[in-house]
Coordinates of C-alpha atoms in Angstrom, one line a residue:
M54 CA 0.0 0.0 0.0
T55 CA 1.3 3.4 -0.9
E56 CA 2.2 6.2 1.6
L57 CA -0.7 8.3 0.2
R58 CA -3.2 5.5 0.7
T59 CA -1.9 4.8 4.2
Y60 CA -2.3 8.4 5.1
F61 CA -5.9 8.6 4.1
N62 CA -6.7 5.2 5.7
E63 CA -5.6 7.0 8.9
Q64 CA -8.0 9.8 8.3
Q65 CA -11.2 7.5 8.0
D66 CA -12.6 8.4 11.3
A67 CA -12.1 12.1 10.8
M68 CA -13.9 11.7 7.3
V69 CA -16.7 10.0 9.0
A70 CA -17.0 12.6 11.7
L71 CA -17.1 15.5 9.0
L72 CA -19.7 13.6 6.8
T73 CA -21.9 13.1 9.9
K74 CA -21.8 16.8 10.6
M75 CA -22.6 17.6 6.9
I76 CA -25.6 15.3 6.9
E77 CA -27.0 16.8 10.1
H78 CA -27.5 20.0 8.3
E79 CA -30.6 19.5 6.2
T80 CA -30.2 21.0 2.7
F81 CA -33.4 20.6 0.7
S82 CA -32.8 22.4 -2.7
I83 CA -35.7 25.0 -2.0
D84 CA -35.0 25.6 1.6
K85 CA -32.7 28.6 1.4
P86 CA -32.4 29.3 5.1
N87 CA -31.2 25.7 6.0
V88 CA -28.9 25.5 2.9
D89 CA -27.4 28.9 3.7
R90 CA -26.6 27.7 7.3
F91 CA -24.8 24.6 5.7
M92 CA -22.8 26.9 3.6
D93 CA -21.9 28.9 6.7
F94 CA -20.6 25.7 8.1
M95 CA -18.7 24.8 4.8
V96 CA -17.2 28.3 4.7
G97 CA -15.8 27.7 8.2
E98 CA -14.3 24.2 7.0
F99 CA -12.8 25.8 3.9
E100 CA -11.2 28.6 5.9
K101 CA -9.8 26.1 8.5
A102 CA -8.2 24.3 5.6
G103 CA -6.4 27.6 4.4
A104 CA -8.8 28.5 1.4
Q105 CA -9.7 31.8 0.1
V106 CA -13.4 31.8 0.2
T107 CA -15.8 33.8 -2.1
R108 CA -19.6 33.6 -1.5
H109 CA -21.9 34.1 -4.3
E110 CA -25.3 35.3 -3.1
R111 CA -28.5 33.9 -4.6
E112 CA -32.0 35.1 -4.0
E113 CA -34.1 31.8 -4.6
V114 CA -31.7 29.2 -3.6
G115 CA -28.7 28.9 -1.2
D116 CA -25.6 30.9 -1.8
I117 CA -22.8 29.5 -3.9
V118 CA -19.4 29.1 -2.3
Q119 CA -16.1 29.1 -4.1
A120 CA -12.9 28.0 -2.2
T121 CA -9.6 28.5 -3.7
W122 CA -6.1 27.4 -2.8
Q123 CA -3.0 29.0 -4.5
A124 CA -5.0 31.6 -6.6
D125 CA -1.8 33.1 -8.0
A126 CA 0.0 29.9 -8.7
P127 CA 1.1 29.5 -12.4
G128 CA -0.3 26.2 -13.3
Q129 CA -3.6 25.6 -15.0
P130 CA -6.5 25.4 -12.4
I131 CA -8.4 22.2 -11.5
L132 CA -11.9 22.6 -10.5
L133 CA -13.5 20.4 -7.9
L134 CA -17.3 20.5 -8.5
G135 CA -19.9 19.5 -6.0
H136 CA -23.5 20.4 -4.9
A137 CA -24.7 21.0 -1.2
D138 CA -28.5 20.5 -2.0
T139 CA -30.3 17.2 -1.5
V140 CA -33.9 16.0 -2.4
W141 CA -34.8 15.6 1.2
P142 CA -37.1 18.2 3.0
E143 CA -36.6 19.4 6.6
G144 CA -37.8 16.7 9.0
T145 CA -36.2 13.8 7.1
L146 CA -33.2 13.7 9.5
A147 CA -35.5 13.2 12.4
E148 CA -37.1 10.2 10.8
R149 CA -33.8 8.7 9.6
P150 CA -30.9 10.1 11.7
V151 CA -27.3 9.2 10.8
R152 CA -26.5 5.6 11.7
I153 CA -23.7 3.1 10.9
D154 CA -24.5 -0.6 10.5
E155 CA -22.3 -3.5 11.4
D156 CA -21.2 -3.8 7.9
G157 CA -19.6 -0.4 7.8
R158 CA -22.3 1.5 5.8
L159 CA -23.2 5.0 7.0
Y160 CA -26.8 5.9 6.3
G161 CA -28.3 9.3 6.2
P162 CA -30.3 11.6 3.9
G163 CA -27.7 13.0 1.4
A164 CA -24.8 10.8 2.6
L165 CA -24.2 9.3 -1.0
D166 CA -25.7 12.2 -3.0
M167 CA -23.5 13.9 -2.4
K168 CA -22.1 14.9 0.9
G169 CA -19.8 12.0 1.0
G170 CA -18.0 13.4 -2.1
L171 CA -17.8 16.8 -0.6
A172 CA -16.2 15.5 2.5
I173 CA -13.5 13.4 0.9
A174 CA -12.6 16.0 -1.5
L175 CA -11.9 18.5 1.3
F176 CA -9.8 15.8 3.0
A177 CA -8.0 15.2 -0.2
I178 CA -6.9 18.9 -0.3
K179 CA -6.1 18.9 3.4
G180 CA -4.0 15.8 2.9
L181 CA -1.9 17.2 0.1
L182 CA -1.4 20.4 2.2
D183 CA -0.4 18.4 5.2
R184 CA 2.1 16.3 3.2
G185 CA 3.5 19.4 1.3
E186 CA 2.3 17.9 -2.1
L187 CA -0.4 20.4 -3.2
P188 CA 0.6 21.0 -6.7
N189 CA 1.7 24.5 -8.1
R190 CA -1.5 25.4 -9.7
P191 CA -4.8 27.0 -8.4
I192 CA -7.3 24.5 -6.9
H193 CA -10.9 25.6 -7.1
Y194 CA -13.7 24.0 -5.1
L195 CA -17.1 25.1 -6.3
L196 CA -20.1 24.2 -4.1
T197 CA -23.5 24.9 -5.6
T198 CA -26.9 24.7 -4.2
D199 CA -29.5 23.9 -6.9
E200 CA -28.1 20.8 -8.8
E201 CA -31.1 18.7 -7.9
I202 CA -33.6 21.3 -9.3
G203 CA -31.7 21.8 -12.6
S204 CA -28.8 24.2 -11.8
K205 CA -30.6 27.2 -13.3
H206 CA -28.9 29.5 -10.7
S207 CA -25.4 28.0 -10.9
Q208 CA -25.0 27.0 -14.5
Q209 CA -23.3 30.2 -15.6
I210 CA -20.7 30.2 -12.6
I211 CA -20.0 26.5 -13.3
E212 CA -19.3 27.1 -17.0
D213 CA -17.3 30.4 -16.4
M214 CA -15.0 28.6 -13.9
A215 CA -14.8 25.5 -16.0
R216 CA -13.5 27.7 -18.9
E217 CA -10.6 28.8 -16.9
S218 CA -9.6 25.2 -15.8
G219 CA -7.8 22.3 -17.4
L220 CA -9.8 19.7 -15.7
V221 CA -13.1 19.3 -13.9
L222 CA -13.5 16.7 -11.2
V223 CA -17.2 16.0 -10.4
L224 CA -17.8 14.7 -6.8
E225 CA -20.9 12.7 -7.5
P226 CA -21.0 9.0 -6.5
P227 CA -19.6 6.4 -8.8
T228 CA -21.9 3.7 -10.5
A229 CA -23.3 0.9 -8.2
D230 CA -20.1 -1.3 -9.0
G231 CA -17.9 1.7 -8.0
S232 CA -16.8 2.7 -11.6
L233 CA -16.1 6.4 -12.5
K234 CA -18.7 8.0 -14.8
G235 CA -16.9 8.5 -17.9
W236 CA -20.1 9.6 -19.8
R237 CA -23.6 10.8 -19.0
K238 CA -26.6 11.0 -21.1
G239 CA -27.9 14.5 -22.0
T240 CA -31.3 15.1 -20.4
A241 CA -34.0 17.3 -21.8
S242 CA -37.7 18.0 -20.9
Y243 CA -40.5 19.0 -23.2
T244 CA -44.1 19.9 -23.0
L245 CA -46.6 18.8 -25.6
T246 CA -49.8 20.9 -25.8
V247 CA -52.8 19.8 -27.7
T248 CA -55.5 22.2 -28.3
G249 CA -59.1 21.0 -29.5
K250 CA -62.5 22.2 -29.3
A251 CA -65.1 21.7 -26.5
A252 CA -68.6 20.5 -27.0
H253 CA -71.3 18.7 -25.2
A254 CA -70.6 15.0 -25.2
G255 CA -74.2 14.0 -25.5
N256 CA -75.8 16.7 -27.6
E257 CA -73.2 17.7 -30.1
P258 CA -70.1 15.4 -29.9
E259 CA -69.6 16.0 -33.7
K260 CA -68.9 19.6 -33.1
G261 CA -66.0 18.9 -30.8
I262 CA -62.3 18.3 -31.5
N263 CA -61.1 15.8 -28.8
A264 CA -57.6 16.7 -27.5
I265 CA -57.3 13.4 -25.8
I266 CA -57.8 11.4 -29.1
E267 CA -55.4 13.8 -31.0
F268 CA -52.9 13.3 -28.2
A269 CA -53.2 9.4 -28.2
Q270 CA -52.2 9.3 -31.9
Q271 CA -49.3 11.8 -31.3
A272 CA -48.2 9.7 -28.3
L273 CA -47.6 6.7 -30.7
V274 CA -45.6 8.8 -33.1
I275 CA -43.4 10.1 -30.2
N276 CA -42.9 6.6 -28.9
E277 CA -41.4 5.6 -32.2
L278 CA -38.5 8.2 -31.6
N279 CA -37.1 5.7 -29.0
D280 CA -33.8 4.3 -30.2
L281 CA -32.7 2.5 -27.1
K282 CA -29.8 0.6 -28.9
M283 CA -28.2 4.1 -29.6
G284 CA -29.0 5.3 -26.1
T285 CA -32.0 7.6 -27.0
S286 CA -35.1 7.3 -24.8
V287 CA -38.2 9.4 -25.3
C288 CA -40.8 8.9 -22.7
V289 CA -44.3 10.5 -22.3
N290 CA -44.4 10.5 -18.5
V291 CA -47.1 12.9 -17.2
V292 CA -50.5 13.7 -19.0
H293 CA -53.3 16.3 -17.9
G294 CA -56.5 16.6 -20.0
G295 CA -60.2 16.8 -19.7
M296 CA -62.5 18.5 -17.3
A297 CA -65.8 16.4 -17.3
T298 CA -67.1 13.2 -18.5
N299 CA -69.8 15.1 -20.5
V300 CA -67.5 17.5 -22.2
I301 CA -65.3 16.8 -25.2
P302 CA -61.9 17.9 -24.0
D303 CA -60.3 20.9 -25.8
H304 CA -57.0 21.1 -24.1
L305 CA -54.2 18.5 -23.0
T306 CA -50.7 18.8 -21.9
A307 CA -48.1 16.1 -21.6
S308 CA -44.5 16.1 -20.2
I309 CA -41.9 14.3 -22.2
D310 CA -38.5 13.2 -20.9
V311 CA -35.7 12.7 -23.3
R312 CA -32.2 11.1 -22.8
V313 CA -29.6 11.2 -25.5
M314 CA -26.0 10.1 -25.9
S315 CA -25.0 12.9 -28.3
Q316 CA -26.1 16.4 -29.3
Q317 CA -26.6 15.0 -32.7
A318 CA -29.2 12.7 -31.2
K319 CA -30.9 15.6 -29.4
N320 CA -30.9 17.7 -32.7
K321 CA -32.7 14.7 -34.3
I322 CA -35.4 14.6 -31.5
D323 CA -36.0 18.5 -32.0
A324 CA -36.5 18.1 -35.6
A325 CA -38.9 15.4 -35.2
F326 CA -40.9 17.4 -32.7
D327 CA -41.0 20.4 -35.0
D328 CA -42.5 18.2 -37.6
L329 CA -45.4 16.9 -35.7
H330 CA -48.7 17.6 -37.4
P331 CA -52.3 17.1 -36.3
F332 CA -54.2 14.0 -37.2
I333 CA -57.6 15.6 -36.6
P334 CA -58.6 18.6 -38.7
G335 CA -58.8 21.7 -36.6
A336 CA -56.6 20.4 -33.8
Q337 CA -53.3 22.2 -32.9
V338 CA -50.2 20.6 -31.7
K339 CA -47.2 22.3 -30.1
V340 CA -44.1 21.0 -28.5
E341 CA -41.9 23.4 -26.3
G342 CA -38.5 22.5 -24.8
G343 CA -37.7 23.1 -21.2
H344 CA -34.6 22.3 -19.0
Y345 CA -31.7 20.7 -20.9
R346 CA -28.4 19.3 -19.9
P347 CA -26.2 18.5 -22.8
P348 CA -24.4 15.1 -23.0
M349 CA -21.3 14.5 -21.2
E350 CA -19.5 12.6 -23.9
R351 CA -16.6 10.3 -23.1
N352 CA -13.1 11.8 -22.9
D353 CA -10.8 9.0 -23.6
A354 CA -7.6 10.9 -23.0
A355 CA -8.7 12.2 -19.6
L356 CA -9.9 8.8 -18.4
K357 CA -6.6 7.2 -19.5
Q358 CA -4.5 9.7 -17.6
V359 CA -6.7 9.1 -14.5
K360 CA -6.3 5.4 -14.7
N361 CA -2.5 5.9 -15.1
I362 CA -2.4 8.1 -12.0
A363 CA -4.5 5.6 -10.0
S364 CA -2.0 2.8 -11.0
G365 CA 0.8 5.0 -9.8
V366 CA -0.7 4.9 -6.2
G367 CA -1.6 1.2 -6.3
M368 CA -5.2 1.5 -7.5
S369 CA -7.2 0.2 -10.4
V370 CA -10.1 2.1 -11.6
H371 CA -12.8 1.4 -14.2
D372 CA -15.2 3.7 -16.0
D373 CA -18.8 3.4 -17.0
G374 CA -21.6 5.8 -17.6
A375 CA -25.1 6.9 -16.3
G376 CA -28.4 7.8 -17.8
G377 CA -28.8 10.7 -15.5
G378 CA -27.1 14.0 -15.8
S379 CA -24.9 16.1 -13.4
D380 CA -23.2 19.5 -13.5
G381 CA -20.4 17.7 -15.3
N382 CA -22.6 17.6 -18.4
F383 CA -22.2 21.4 -18.6
T384 CA -18.6 21.5 -18.2
A385 CA -17.9 18.6 -20.7
A386 CA -20.3 20.2 -23.3
I387 CA -18.0 23.2 -23.5
G388 CA -14.9 21.1 -24.1
I389 CA -13.2 20.9 -20.7
P390 CA -11.9 17.4 -19.7
T391 CA -14.3 16.1 -17.2
V392 CA -14.3 13.1 -14.9
D393 CA -17.4 12.2 -12.8
G394 CA -18.2 9.8 -10.1
L395 CA -15.3 10.6 -7.7
G396 CA -17.4 10.3 -4.6
P397 CA -17.4 7.3 -2.3
E398 CA -19.3 4.1 -3.1
G399 CA -22.6 3.3 -1.8
L400 CA -26.2 2.7 -2.9
G401 CA -29.6 4.4 -2.6
L402 CA -29.5 7.6 -4.5
H403 CA -32.7 9.5 -3.7
A404 CA -33.9 6.4 -1.8
L405 CA -34.7 5.6 1.8
H406 CA -31.7 3.3 2.0
E407 CA -29.2 5.9 0.9
H408 CA -25.7 5.0 2.3
V409 CA -22.0 5.4 1.9
I410 CA -19.6 2.5 2.2
I411 CA -17.1 3.9 4.8
N412 CA -14.1 2.0 3.8
S413 CA -14.3 3.4 0.3
M414 CA -13.9 6.9 1.5
P415 CA -10.0 6.8 2.0
R416 CA -9.6 5.1 -1.3
K417 CA -11.5 7.8 -3.2
A418 CA -9.8 10.5 -1.2
T419 CA -6.5 9.0 -2.3
L420 CA -7.6 9.0 -6.0
I421 CA -8.7 12.7 -5.9
A422 CA -5.5 13.6 -4.1
A423 CA -3.4 11.8 -6.6
I424 CA -5.2 13.4 -9.5
L425 CA -4.7 16.8 -8.2
R426 CA -1.1 16.1 -7.4
D427 CA -0.1 14.3 -10.6
W428 CA -2.4 15.6 -13.4
E429 CA -0.4 16.8 -16.4
D430 CA -2.0 19.3 -18.8

């Protein structure tokens, strides 16, 4: 076992203690007061670790915090990217307090997604500082507060900081088998609106234009856009229409979830939606796009270097991908080498059994520290 791995093994209890404190701050995305209190805590932790801290205020979500080490160093910066917000509302902690089972799994709301990653990344930096091995380059740690609700309030600062960086390390959890996330699908949401004409269902049904019947035919066309072998999924998941059993429905809306492996696939879906035409004379059909995270396409060179660095500290790492997006999608889409899934291992994303495997924390802290120390631009 290398000296670096031994060092972080000795920090395991301290990592668990910090993670526990993090989880005990509830940080539901839309609960700004609680999220801001957590950010107060993190500012203190960053400052204790010698960082220069900048707080970017936000009105609707928690403030974003940027911690920087060696701001004036000559090397190209590396950006560590994580989010503080979780999907769990206030009160969840009282129902599911932090606990550690006999198999060494730490349970708690937000443990895996993604406070475990936040904790080990801070320890990775502190370890390099303690060992005198921090590289001669700026290290930025950006902690956002709205990833779980689309990153609308943080996307711009994420992209701005990424453009100044040579590498982005995303602190999200790995895949279920512990692999890094070398790619992620792009995620897009759309709203389909169908407009018909109301009429009395008993007296004058022939004078109506049934929005539901029009939608049913459109849904079959949309379903044909699926190309699962190529990683494209198009799913009509929520439908609202009709007002009473005796009224021909004149309006319907449907929410559509789209996942793609490439921007080219996304463009193909957009073109197909633009080409939808009504089946029923007089009906109107419109598709509007909403939130979009572009695909995080695989960067072979970055992953190869990460694997070589891991080998140098006695570790073997693998990579896979994920159907869900992260803030790494934004950084990869603007051409910055991005590696995701650097958080500790565990299971239960957004689920009641969410947990971190404790003995994976030192290993992943070692990997983050080694990448920071040994990365070559």
